[in-house]
C-alpha atoms as a printed R data frame, in Angstrom:
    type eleno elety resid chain resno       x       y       z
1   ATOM     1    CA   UNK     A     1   7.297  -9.767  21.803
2   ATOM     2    CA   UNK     A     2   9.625 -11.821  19.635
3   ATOM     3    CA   UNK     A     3   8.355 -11.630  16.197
4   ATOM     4    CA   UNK     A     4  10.664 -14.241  14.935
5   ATOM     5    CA   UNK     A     5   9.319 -17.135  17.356
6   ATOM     6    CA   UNK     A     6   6.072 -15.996  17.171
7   ATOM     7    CA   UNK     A     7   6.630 -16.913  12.911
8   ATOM     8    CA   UNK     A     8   8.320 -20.322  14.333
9   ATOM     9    CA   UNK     A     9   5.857 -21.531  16.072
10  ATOM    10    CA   UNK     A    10   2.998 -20.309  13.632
11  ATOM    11    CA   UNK     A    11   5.161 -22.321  11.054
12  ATOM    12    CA   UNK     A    12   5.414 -25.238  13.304
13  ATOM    13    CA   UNK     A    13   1.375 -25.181  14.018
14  ATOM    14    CA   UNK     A    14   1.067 -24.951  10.229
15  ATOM    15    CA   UNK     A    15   3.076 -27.816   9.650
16  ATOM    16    CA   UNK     A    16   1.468 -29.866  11.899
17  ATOM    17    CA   UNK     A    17  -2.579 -28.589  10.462
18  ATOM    18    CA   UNK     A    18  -0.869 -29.769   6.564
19  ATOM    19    CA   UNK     A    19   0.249 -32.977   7.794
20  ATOM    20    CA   UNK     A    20  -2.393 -34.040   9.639
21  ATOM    21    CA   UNK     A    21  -5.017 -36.387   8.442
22  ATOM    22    CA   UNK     A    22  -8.915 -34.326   6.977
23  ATOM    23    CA   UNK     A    23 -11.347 -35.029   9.532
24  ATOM    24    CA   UNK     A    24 -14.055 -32.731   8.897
25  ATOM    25    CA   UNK     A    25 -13.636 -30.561   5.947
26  ATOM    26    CA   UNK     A    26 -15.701 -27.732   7.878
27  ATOM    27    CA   UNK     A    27 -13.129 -27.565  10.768
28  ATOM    28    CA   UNK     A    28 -10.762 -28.042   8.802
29  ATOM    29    CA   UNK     A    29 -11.554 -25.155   6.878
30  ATOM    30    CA   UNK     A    30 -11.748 -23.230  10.489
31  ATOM    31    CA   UNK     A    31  -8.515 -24.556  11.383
32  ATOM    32    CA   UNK     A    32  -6.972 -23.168   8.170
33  ATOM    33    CA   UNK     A    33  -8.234 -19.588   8.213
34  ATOM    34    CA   UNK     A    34  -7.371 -19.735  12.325
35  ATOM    35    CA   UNK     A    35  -3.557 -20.402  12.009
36  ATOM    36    CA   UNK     A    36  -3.186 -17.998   8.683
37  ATOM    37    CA   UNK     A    37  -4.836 -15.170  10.383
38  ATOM    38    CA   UNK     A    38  -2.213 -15.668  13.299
39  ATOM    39    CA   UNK     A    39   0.507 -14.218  10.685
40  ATOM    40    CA   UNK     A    40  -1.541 -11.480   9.720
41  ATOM    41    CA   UNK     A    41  -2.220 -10.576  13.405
42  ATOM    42    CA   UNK     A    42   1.184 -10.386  14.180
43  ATOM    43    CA   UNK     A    43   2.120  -8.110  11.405
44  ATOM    44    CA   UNK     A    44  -0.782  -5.984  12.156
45  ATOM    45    CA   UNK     A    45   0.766  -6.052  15.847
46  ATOM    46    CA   UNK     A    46   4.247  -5.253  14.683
47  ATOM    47    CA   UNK     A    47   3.262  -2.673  12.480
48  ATOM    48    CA   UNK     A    48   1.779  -0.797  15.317
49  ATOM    49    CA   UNK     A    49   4.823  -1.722  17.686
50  ATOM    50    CA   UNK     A    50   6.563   1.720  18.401
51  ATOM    51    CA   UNK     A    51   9.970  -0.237  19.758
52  ATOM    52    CA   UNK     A    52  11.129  -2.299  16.559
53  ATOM    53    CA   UNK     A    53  12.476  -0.189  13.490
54  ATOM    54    CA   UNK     A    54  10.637   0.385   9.810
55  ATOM    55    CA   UNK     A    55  13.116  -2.200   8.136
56  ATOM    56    CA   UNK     A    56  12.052  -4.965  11.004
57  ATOM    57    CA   UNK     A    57   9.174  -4.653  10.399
58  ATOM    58    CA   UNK     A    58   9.107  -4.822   6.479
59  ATOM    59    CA   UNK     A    59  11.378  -7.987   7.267
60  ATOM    60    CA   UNK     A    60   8.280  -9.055   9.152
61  ATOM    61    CA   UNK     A    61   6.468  -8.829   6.475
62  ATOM    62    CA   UNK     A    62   8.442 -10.236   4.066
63  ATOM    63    CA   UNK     A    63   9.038 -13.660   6.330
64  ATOM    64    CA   UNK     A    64   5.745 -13.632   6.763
65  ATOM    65    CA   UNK     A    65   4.036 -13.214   3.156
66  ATOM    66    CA   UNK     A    66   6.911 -16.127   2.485
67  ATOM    67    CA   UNK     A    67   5.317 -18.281   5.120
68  ATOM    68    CA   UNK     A    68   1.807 -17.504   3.838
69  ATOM    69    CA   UNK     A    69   2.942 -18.450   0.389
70  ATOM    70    CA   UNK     A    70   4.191 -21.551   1.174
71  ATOM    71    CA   UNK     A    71   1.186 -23.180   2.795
72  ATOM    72    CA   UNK     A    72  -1.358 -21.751  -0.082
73  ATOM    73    CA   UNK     A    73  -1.592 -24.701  -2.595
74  ATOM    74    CA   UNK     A    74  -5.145 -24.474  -3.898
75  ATOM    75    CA   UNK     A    75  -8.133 -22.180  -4.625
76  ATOM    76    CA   UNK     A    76  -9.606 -22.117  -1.096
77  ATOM    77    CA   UNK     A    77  -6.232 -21.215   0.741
78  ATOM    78    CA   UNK     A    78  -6.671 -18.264  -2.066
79  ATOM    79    CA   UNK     A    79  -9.628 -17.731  -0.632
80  ATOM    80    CA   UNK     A    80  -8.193 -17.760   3.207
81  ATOM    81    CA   UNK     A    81  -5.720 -15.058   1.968
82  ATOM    82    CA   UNK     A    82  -8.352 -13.251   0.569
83  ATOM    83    CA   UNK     A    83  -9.997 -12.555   3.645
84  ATOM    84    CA   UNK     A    84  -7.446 -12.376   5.937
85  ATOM    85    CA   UNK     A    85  -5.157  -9.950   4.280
86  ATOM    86    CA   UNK     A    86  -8.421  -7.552   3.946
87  ATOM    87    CA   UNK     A    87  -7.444  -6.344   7.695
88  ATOM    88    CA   UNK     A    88  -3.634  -5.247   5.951
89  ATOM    89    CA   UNK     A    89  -5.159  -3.818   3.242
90  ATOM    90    CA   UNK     A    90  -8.003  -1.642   5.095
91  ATOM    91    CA   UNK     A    91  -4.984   0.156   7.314
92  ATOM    92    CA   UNK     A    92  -2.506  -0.014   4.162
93  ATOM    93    CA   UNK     A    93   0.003  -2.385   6.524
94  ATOM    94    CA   UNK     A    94   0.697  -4.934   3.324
95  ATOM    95    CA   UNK     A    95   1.938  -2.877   0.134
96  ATOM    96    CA   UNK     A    96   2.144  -4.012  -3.510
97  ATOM    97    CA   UNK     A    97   5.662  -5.116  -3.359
98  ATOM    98    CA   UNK     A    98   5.111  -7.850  -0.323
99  ATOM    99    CA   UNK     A    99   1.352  -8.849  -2.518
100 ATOM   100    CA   UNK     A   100   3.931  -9.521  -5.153
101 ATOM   101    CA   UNK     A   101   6.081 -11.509  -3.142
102 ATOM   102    CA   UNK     A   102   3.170 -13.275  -1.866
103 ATOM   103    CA   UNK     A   103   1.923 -14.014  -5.382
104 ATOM   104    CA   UNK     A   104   5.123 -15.498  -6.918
105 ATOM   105    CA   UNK     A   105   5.885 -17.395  -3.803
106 ATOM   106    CA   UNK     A   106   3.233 -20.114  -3.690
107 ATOM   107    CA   UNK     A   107   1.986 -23.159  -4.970
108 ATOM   108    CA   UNK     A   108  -0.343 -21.930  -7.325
109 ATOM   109    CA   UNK     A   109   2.011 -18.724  -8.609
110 ATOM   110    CA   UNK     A   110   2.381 -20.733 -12.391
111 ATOM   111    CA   UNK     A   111  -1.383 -20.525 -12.856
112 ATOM   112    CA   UNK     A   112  -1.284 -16.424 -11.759
């Protein structure tokens, strides 16, 4: 699997869910959570990947707590995060350091 496109398109689907117009704010809602919990899958996949090296996959990671960050911009895409990173957290995948990164690395990081 290539990690990398898998983060493009995830990026690319994100883009397109933040620019489009809210039809229903319960779908949209579903939508949200759907796309984030993408990027967590694939780090929980990569994580678990016995051919790519420990520093890939912290790079992983890293790109994508930075994507995550970047597309949370109010209380409920806290929320989303919330939830979806409890999957990292129960098998100790995500560690302080990339919650950290996450933190200061989104829209909402001056009220933190």
């Amino acid at each position: 699997m290539d990690y990398h496109q898998e983060l493009t398109i995830i990026r690319r689907n994100l883009e397109n869910f933040v620019n489009s117009e809210l039809v229903d704010l319960e779908l949209d809602y579903q939508t949200n959570i759907k796309i984030k919990k993408q990027v967590t899958d694939l780090i929980y996949i990569s994580h678990f990947d016995p051919n790519i090296k420990d520093d890939e996959k912290d790079e992983i990671i890293n790109i994508s707590c930075r994507l995550l960050g970047e597309y949370t911009g109010c209380a409920e895409d806290l929320e989303i995060l919330d939830e979806i990173l409890e999957q990292l957290d129960k098998y100790e995948i995500i560690k302080e350091k990339h919650l950290e990164h996450l933190k200061f690395n989104n829209g909402l990081n001056r009220w933190l």
